[in-house]
Tab-separated table of C-alpha atoms and ligand atoms in Angstrom:
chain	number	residue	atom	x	y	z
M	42	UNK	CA	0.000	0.000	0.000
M	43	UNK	CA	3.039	2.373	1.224
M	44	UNK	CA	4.144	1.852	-2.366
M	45	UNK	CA	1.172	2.227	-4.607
M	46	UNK	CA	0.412	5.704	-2.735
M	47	UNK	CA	4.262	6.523	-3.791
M	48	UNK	CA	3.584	5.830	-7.465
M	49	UNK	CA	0.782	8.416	-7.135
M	50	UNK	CA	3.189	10.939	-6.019
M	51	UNK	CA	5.631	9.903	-8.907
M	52	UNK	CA	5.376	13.608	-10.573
M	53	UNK	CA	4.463	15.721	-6.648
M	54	UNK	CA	6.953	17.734	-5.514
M	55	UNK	CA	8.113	16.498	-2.251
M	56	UNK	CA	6.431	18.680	0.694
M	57	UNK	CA	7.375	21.994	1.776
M	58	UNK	CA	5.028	23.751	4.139
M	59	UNK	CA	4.168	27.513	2.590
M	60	UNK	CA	5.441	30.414	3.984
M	61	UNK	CA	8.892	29.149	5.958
M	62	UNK	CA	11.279	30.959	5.516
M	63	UNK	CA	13.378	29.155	7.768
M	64	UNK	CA	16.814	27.818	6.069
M	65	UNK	CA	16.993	24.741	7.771
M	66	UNK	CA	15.918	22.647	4.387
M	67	UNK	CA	16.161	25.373	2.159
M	68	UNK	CA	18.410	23.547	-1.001
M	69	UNK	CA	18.439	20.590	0.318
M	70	UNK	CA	15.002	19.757	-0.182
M	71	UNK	CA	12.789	22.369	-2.877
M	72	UNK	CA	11.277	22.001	-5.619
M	73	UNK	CA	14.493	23.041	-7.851
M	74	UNK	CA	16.003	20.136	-5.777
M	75	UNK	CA	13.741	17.319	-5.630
M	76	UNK	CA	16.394	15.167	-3.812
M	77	UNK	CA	14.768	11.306	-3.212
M	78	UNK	CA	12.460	9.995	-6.204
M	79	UNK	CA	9.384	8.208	-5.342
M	80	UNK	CA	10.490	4.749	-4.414
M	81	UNK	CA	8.862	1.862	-6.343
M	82	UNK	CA	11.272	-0.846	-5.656
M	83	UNK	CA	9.754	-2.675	-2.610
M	84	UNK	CA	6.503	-4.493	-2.328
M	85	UNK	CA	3.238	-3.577	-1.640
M	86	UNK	CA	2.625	-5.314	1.898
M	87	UNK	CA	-0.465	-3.908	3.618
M	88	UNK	CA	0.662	-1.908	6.553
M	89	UNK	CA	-1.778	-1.017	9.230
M	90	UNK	CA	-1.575	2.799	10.167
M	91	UNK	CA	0.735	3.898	13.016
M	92	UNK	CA	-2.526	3.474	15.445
M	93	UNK	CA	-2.861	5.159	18.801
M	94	UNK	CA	0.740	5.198	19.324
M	95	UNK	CA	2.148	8.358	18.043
M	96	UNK	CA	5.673	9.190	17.559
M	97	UNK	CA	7.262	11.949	20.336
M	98	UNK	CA	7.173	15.027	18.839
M	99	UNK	CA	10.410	16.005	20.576
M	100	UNK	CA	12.728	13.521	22.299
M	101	UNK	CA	16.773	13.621	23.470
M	102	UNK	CA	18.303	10.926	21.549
M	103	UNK	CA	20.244	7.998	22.826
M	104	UNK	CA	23.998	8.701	23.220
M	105	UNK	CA	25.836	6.177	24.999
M	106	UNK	CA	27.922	7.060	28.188
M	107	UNK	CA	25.672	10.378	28.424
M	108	UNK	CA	22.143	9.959	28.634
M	109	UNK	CA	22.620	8.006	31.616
M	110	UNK	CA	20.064	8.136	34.512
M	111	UNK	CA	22.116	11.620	35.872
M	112	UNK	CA	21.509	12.892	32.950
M	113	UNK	CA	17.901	11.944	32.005
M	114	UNK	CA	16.945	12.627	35.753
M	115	UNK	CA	18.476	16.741	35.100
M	116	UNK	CA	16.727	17.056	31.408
M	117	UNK	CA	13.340	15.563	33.017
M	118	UNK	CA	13.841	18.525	35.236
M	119	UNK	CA	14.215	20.767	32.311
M	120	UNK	CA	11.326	19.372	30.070
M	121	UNK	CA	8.547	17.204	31.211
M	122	UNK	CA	7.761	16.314	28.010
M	123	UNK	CA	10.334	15.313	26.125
M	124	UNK	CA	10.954	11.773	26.139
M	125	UNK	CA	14.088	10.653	26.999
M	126	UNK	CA	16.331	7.018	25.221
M	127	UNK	CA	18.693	5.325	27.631
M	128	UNK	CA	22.127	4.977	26.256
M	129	UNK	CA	22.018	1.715	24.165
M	130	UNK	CA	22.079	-1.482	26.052
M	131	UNK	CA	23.165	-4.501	24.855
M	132	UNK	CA	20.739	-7.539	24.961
M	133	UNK	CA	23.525	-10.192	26.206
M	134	UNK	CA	23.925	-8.165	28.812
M	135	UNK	CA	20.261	-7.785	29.976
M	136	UNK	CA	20.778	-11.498	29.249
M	137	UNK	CA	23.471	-12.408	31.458
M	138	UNK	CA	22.902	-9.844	34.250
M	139	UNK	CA	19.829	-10.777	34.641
M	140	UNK	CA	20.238	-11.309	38.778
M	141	UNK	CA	21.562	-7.828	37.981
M	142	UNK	CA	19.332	-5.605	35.851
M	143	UNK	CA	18.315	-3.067	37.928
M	144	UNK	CA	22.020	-1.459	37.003
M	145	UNK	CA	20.864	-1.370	33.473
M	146	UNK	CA	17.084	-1.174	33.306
M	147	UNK	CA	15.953	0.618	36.595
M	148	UNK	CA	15.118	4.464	36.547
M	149	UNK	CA	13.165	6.855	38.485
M	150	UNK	CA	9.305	6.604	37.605
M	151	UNK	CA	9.721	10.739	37.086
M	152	UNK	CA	12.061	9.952	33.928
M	153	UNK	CA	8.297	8.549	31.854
M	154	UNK	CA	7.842	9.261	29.194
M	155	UNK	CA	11.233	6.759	28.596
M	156	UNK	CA	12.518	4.628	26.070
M	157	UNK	CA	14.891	1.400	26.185
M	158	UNK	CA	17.319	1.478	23.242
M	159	UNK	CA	18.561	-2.287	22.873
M	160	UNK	CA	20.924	-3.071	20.245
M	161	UNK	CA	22.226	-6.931	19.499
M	162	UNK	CA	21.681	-9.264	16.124
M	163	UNK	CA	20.744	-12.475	17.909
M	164	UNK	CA	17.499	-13.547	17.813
M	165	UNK	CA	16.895	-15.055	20.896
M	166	UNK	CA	18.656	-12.290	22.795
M	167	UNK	CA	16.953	-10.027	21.341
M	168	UNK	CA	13.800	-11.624	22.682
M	169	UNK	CA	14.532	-12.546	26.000
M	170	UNK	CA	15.941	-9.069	26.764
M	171	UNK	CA	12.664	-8.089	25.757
M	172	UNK	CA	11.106	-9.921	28.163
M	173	UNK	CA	13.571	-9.141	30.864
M	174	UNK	CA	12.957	-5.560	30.103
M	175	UNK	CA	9.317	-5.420	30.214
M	176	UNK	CA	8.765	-5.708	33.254
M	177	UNK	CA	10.427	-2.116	33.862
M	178	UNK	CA	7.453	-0.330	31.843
M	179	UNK	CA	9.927	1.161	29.356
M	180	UNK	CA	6.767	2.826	27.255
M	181	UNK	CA	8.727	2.057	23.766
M	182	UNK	CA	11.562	-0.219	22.837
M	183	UNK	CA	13.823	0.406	20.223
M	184	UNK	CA	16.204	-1.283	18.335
M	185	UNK	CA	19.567	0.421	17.566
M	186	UNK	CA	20.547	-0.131	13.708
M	187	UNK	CA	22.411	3.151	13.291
M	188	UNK	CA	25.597	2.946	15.177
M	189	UNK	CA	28.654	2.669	13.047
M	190	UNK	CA	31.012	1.922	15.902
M	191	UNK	CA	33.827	-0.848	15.496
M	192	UNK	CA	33.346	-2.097	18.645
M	193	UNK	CA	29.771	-2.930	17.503
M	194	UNK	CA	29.701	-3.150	13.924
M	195	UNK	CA	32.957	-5.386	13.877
M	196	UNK	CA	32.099	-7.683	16.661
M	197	UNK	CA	28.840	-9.554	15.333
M	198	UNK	CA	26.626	-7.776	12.968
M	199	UNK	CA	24.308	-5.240	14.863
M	200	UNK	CA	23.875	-1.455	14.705
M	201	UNK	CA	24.181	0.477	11.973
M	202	UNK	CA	25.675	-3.045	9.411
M	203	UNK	CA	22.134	-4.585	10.287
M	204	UNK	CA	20.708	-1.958	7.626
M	205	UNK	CA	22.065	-4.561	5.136
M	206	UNK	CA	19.639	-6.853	6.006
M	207	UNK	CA	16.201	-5.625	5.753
M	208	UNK	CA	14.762	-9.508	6.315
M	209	UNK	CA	16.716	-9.626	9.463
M	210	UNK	CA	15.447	-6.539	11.165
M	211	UNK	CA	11.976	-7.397	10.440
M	212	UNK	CA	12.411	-10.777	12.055
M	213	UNK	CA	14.357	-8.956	15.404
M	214	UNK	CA	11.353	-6.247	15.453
M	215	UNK	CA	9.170	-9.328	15.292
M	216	UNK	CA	10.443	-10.882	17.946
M	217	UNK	CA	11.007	-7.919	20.126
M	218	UNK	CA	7.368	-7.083	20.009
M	219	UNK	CA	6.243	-10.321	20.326
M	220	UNK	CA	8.120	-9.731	24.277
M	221	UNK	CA	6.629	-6.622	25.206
M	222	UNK	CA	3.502	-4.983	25.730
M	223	UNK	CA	4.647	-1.457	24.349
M	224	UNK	CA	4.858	-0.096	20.973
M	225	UNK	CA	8.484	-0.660	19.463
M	226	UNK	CA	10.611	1.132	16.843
M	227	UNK	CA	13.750	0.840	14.971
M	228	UNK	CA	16.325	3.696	14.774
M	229	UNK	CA	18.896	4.021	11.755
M	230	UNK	CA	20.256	5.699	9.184
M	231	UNK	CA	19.786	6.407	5.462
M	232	UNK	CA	22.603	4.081	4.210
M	233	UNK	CA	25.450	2.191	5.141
M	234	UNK	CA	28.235	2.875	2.763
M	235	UNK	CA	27.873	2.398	-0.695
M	236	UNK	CA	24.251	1.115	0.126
M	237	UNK	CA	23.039	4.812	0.150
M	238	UNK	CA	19.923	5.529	-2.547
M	239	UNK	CA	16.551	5.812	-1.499
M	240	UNK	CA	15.433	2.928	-2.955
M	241	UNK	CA	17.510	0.952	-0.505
M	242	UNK	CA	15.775	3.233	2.439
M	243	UNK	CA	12.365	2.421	1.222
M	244	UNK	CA	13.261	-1.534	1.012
M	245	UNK	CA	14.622	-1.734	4.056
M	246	UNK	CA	11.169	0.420	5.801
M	247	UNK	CA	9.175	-1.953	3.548
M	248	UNK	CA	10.359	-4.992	5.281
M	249	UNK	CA	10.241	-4.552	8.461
M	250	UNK	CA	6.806	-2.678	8.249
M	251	UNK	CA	5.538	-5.928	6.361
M	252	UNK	CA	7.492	-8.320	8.673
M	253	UNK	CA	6.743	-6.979	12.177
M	254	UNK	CA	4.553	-4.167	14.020
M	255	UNK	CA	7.343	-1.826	14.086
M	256	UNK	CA	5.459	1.299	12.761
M	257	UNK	CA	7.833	4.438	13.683
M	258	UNK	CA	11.252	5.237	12.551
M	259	UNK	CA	13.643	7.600	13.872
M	260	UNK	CA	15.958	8.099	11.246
M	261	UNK	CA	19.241	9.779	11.588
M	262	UNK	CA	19.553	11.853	8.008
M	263	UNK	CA	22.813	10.557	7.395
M	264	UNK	CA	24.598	7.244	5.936
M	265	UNK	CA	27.120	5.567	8.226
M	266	UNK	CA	30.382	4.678	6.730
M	267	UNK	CA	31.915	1.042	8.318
M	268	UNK	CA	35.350	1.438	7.725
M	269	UNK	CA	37.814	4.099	7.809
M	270	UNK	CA	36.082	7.091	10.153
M	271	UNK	CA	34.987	7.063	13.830
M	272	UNK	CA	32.101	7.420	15.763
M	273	UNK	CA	32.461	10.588	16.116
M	274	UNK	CA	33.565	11.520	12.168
M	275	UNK	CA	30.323	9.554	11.525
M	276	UNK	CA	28.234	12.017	12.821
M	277	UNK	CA	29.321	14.638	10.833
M	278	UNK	CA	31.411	13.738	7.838
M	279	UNK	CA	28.844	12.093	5.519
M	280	UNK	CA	26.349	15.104	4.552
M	281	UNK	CA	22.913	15.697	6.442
M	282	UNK	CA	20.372	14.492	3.202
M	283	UNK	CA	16.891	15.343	4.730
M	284	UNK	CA	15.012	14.925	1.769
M	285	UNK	CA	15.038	11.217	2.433
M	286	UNK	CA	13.440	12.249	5.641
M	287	UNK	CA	10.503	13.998	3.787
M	288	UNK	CA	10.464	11.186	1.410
M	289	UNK	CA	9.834	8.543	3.284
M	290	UNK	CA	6.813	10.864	5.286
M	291	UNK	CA	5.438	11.310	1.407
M	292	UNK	CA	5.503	7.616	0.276
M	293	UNK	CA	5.009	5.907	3.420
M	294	UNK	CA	1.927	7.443	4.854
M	295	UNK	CA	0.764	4.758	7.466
M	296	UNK	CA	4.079	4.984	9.326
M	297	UNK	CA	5.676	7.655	11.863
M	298	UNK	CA	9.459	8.647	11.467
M	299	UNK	CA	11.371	11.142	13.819
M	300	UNK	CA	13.534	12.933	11.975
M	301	UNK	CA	17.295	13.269	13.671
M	302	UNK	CA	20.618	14.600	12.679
M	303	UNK	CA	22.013	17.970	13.047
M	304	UNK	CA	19.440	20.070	14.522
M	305	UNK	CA	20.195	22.224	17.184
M	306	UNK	CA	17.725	24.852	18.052
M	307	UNK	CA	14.386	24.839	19.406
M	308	UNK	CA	13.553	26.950	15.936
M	309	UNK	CA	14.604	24.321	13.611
M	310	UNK	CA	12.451	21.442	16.026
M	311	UNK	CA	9.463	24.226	15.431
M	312	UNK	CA	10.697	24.485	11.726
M	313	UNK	CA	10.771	20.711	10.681
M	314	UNK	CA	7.565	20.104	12.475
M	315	UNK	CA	6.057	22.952	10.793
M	316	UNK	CA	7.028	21.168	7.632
M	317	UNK	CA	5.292	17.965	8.177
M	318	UNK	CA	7.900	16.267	10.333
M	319	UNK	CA	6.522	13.836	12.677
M	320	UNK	CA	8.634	14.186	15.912
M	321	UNK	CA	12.075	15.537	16.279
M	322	UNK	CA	14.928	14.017	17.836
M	323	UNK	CA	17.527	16.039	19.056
M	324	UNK	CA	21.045	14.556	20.447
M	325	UNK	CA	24.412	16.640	20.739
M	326	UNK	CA	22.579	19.899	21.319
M	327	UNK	CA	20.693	18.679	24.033
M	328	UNK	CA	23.306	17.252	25.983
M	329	UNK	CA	25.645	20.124	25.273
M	330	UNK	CA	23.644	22.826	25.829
M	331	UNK	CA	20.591	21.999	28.150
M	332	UNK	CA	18.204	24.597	26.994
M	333	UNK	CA	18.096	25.064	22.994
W	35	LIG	C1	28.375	10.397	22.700
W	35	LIG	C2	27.333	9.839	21.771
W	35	LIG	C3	26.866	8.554	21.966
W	35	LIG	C4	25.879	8.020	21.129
W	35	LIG	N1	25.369	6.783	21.405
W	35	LIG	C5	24.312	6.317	20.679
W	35	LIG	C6	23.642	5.119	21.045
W	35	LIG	O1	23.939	4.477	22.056
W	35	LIG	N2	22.620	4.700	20.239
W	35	LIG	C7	22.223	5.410	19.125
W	35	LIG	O2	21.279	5.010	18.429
W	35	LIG	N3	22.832	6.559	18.780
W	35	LIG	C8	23.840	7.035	19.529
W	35	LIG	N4	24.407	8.243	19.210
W	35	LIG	C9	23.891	8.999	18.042
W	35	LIG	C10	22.774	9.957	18.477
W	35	LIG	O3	21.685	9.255	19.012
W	35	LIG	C11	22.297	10.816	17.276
W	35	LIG	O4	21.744	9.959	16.315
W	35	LIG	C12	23.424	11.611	16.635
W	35	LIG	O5	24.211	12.271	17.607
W	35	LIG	C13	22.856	12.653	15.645
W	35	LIG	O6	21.992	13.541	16.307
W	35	LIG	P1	22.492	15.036	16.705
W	35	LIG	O7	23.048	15.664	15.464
W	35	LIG	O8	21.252	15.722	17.213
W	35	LIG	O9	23.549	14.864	17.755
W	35	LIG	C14	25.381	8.794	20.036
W	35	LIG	C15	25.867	10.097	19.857
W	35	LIG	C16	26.818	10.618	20.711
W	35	LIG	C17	27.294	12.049	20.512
């Protein structure tokens, strides 16, 4: 269905709300620059709409060793509204501490609205982390496909290398929800090295839509490179590209994504929701400067 109601927008100029005259997207994503073509490519699975649960519209992104419980506990006392990702936690850990897991899964009930980032590539991990972490009434859980680091990327295939396999992910976000009784998402990026046009973006949304009940995305507007540049370096060498961000809101209607990446001010969160983003995630800034 997501992909029929793109071929209707084959010729549509990708959305820009009237009257911003903001610069945030301005040449990245206009008419004179239509950036990401329809996509076509995937199937046309039926995907139920994004139901009750709607996306944050503003939330502090995960960001391992900082949004800790200090931290979350000092921005819930800045916004009580924001919602807040734990650093990512690994699910052999939940699985092997698990006489343990208050030191990974406990937090103060003040930190709700709050969401468990778990990141891992096996199966059965996957799911009975799940279950372990349920029963802290995390109110989303989400599944970290975005992070380029060595020291997850090279040592078994999770975080941002799982992007190469579409099938997999759908099967993970299967089982993940199939373990808890909150609404899950996935968080990535647009690419993973050479594995960078849109049409790769909308397979890989396609399949886990059609595979599992994973119905928002919070995608980080830029590709991850695997080899060669750090953590760090991947967060701002390869370029911002939000029109894949607007894209994917114009051809896949039934489905929430957060838009992420390089926003810093509490005028370009007003901006990109003014122009038809769904939620806006904000990471760097909002560690580094507390009030936007
Ligand atoms: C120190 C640090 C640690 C991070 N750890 C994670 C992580 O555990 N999981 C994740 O999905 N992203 C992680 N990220 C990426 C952020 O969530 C975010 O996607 C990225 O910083 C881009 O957003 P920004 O431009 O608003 O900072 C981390 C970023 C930083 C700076």
């Amino acid at each position: 269905m997501a992909m029929r109601s793109a071929a209707k927008h084959a010729l549509v100029t990708p959305p820009l709300a009237p009257g911003i005259s903001g610069a945030l997207f301005r040449g990245r994503f206009s008419p004179r620059n239509p950036g990401a073509r329809p996509c076509r490519a995937a199937s046309s699975s039926p995907a139920p709409a994004a139901g009750k649960h709607l996306p944050p519209l503003f939330s502090v992104a995960p960001m391992m060793d900082w949004t800790d419980n200090h931290y979350r506990t000092l921005a819930r006392l800045i916004s009580r509204h924001a919602w807040l990702y734990t650093e990512m936690v690994v699910a052999e850990t939940i699985v092997h501490q698990k006489d343990n897991l208050d030191r990974f899964l406990a937090f103060p009930e003040d930190q709700h609205p709050i969401v468990l980032q778990i990141g891992g590539s096996n199966l059965e991990n996957l799911a009975k982390a799940t279950k372990l972490a349920n029963a802290y009434s995390y109110d989303e859980i989400n599944l970290n496909c975005g992070c380029p680091s060595g020291k997850v990327a090279g040592h078994g295939c999770f975080g941002a290398r799982l992007m190469l396999d579409p099938e997999f992910v759908g099967d993970a976000m299967s089982a993940i929800a199939a373990n808890c009784d909150v609404p899950v998402s996935v968080k990535c990026r647009i690419g993973v090295d050479d594995h960078d046009s849109y049409e790769e973006l909308c397979e890989f949304v396609d399949k886990v839509v059609s595979k599992s009940p994973t119905r928002h995305f919070i995608i980080h507007a830029r590709k991850a490179l695997l080899n060669g540049l750090s953590p760090a370096e991947n967060r701002k060498v390869p370029p911002l590209k939000y029109e894949y961000y607007f894209a994917l809101l114009r051809d896949f209607p039934q489905v929430k994504f957060t838009l992420n990446g390089g926003i810093t001010t509490i005028d370009e969160v007003s901006l990109s929701i003014r122009q038809g983003a769904n939620g806006v995630m904000v990471g760097r800034a909002a560690y580094n400067k507390y009030v936007l």
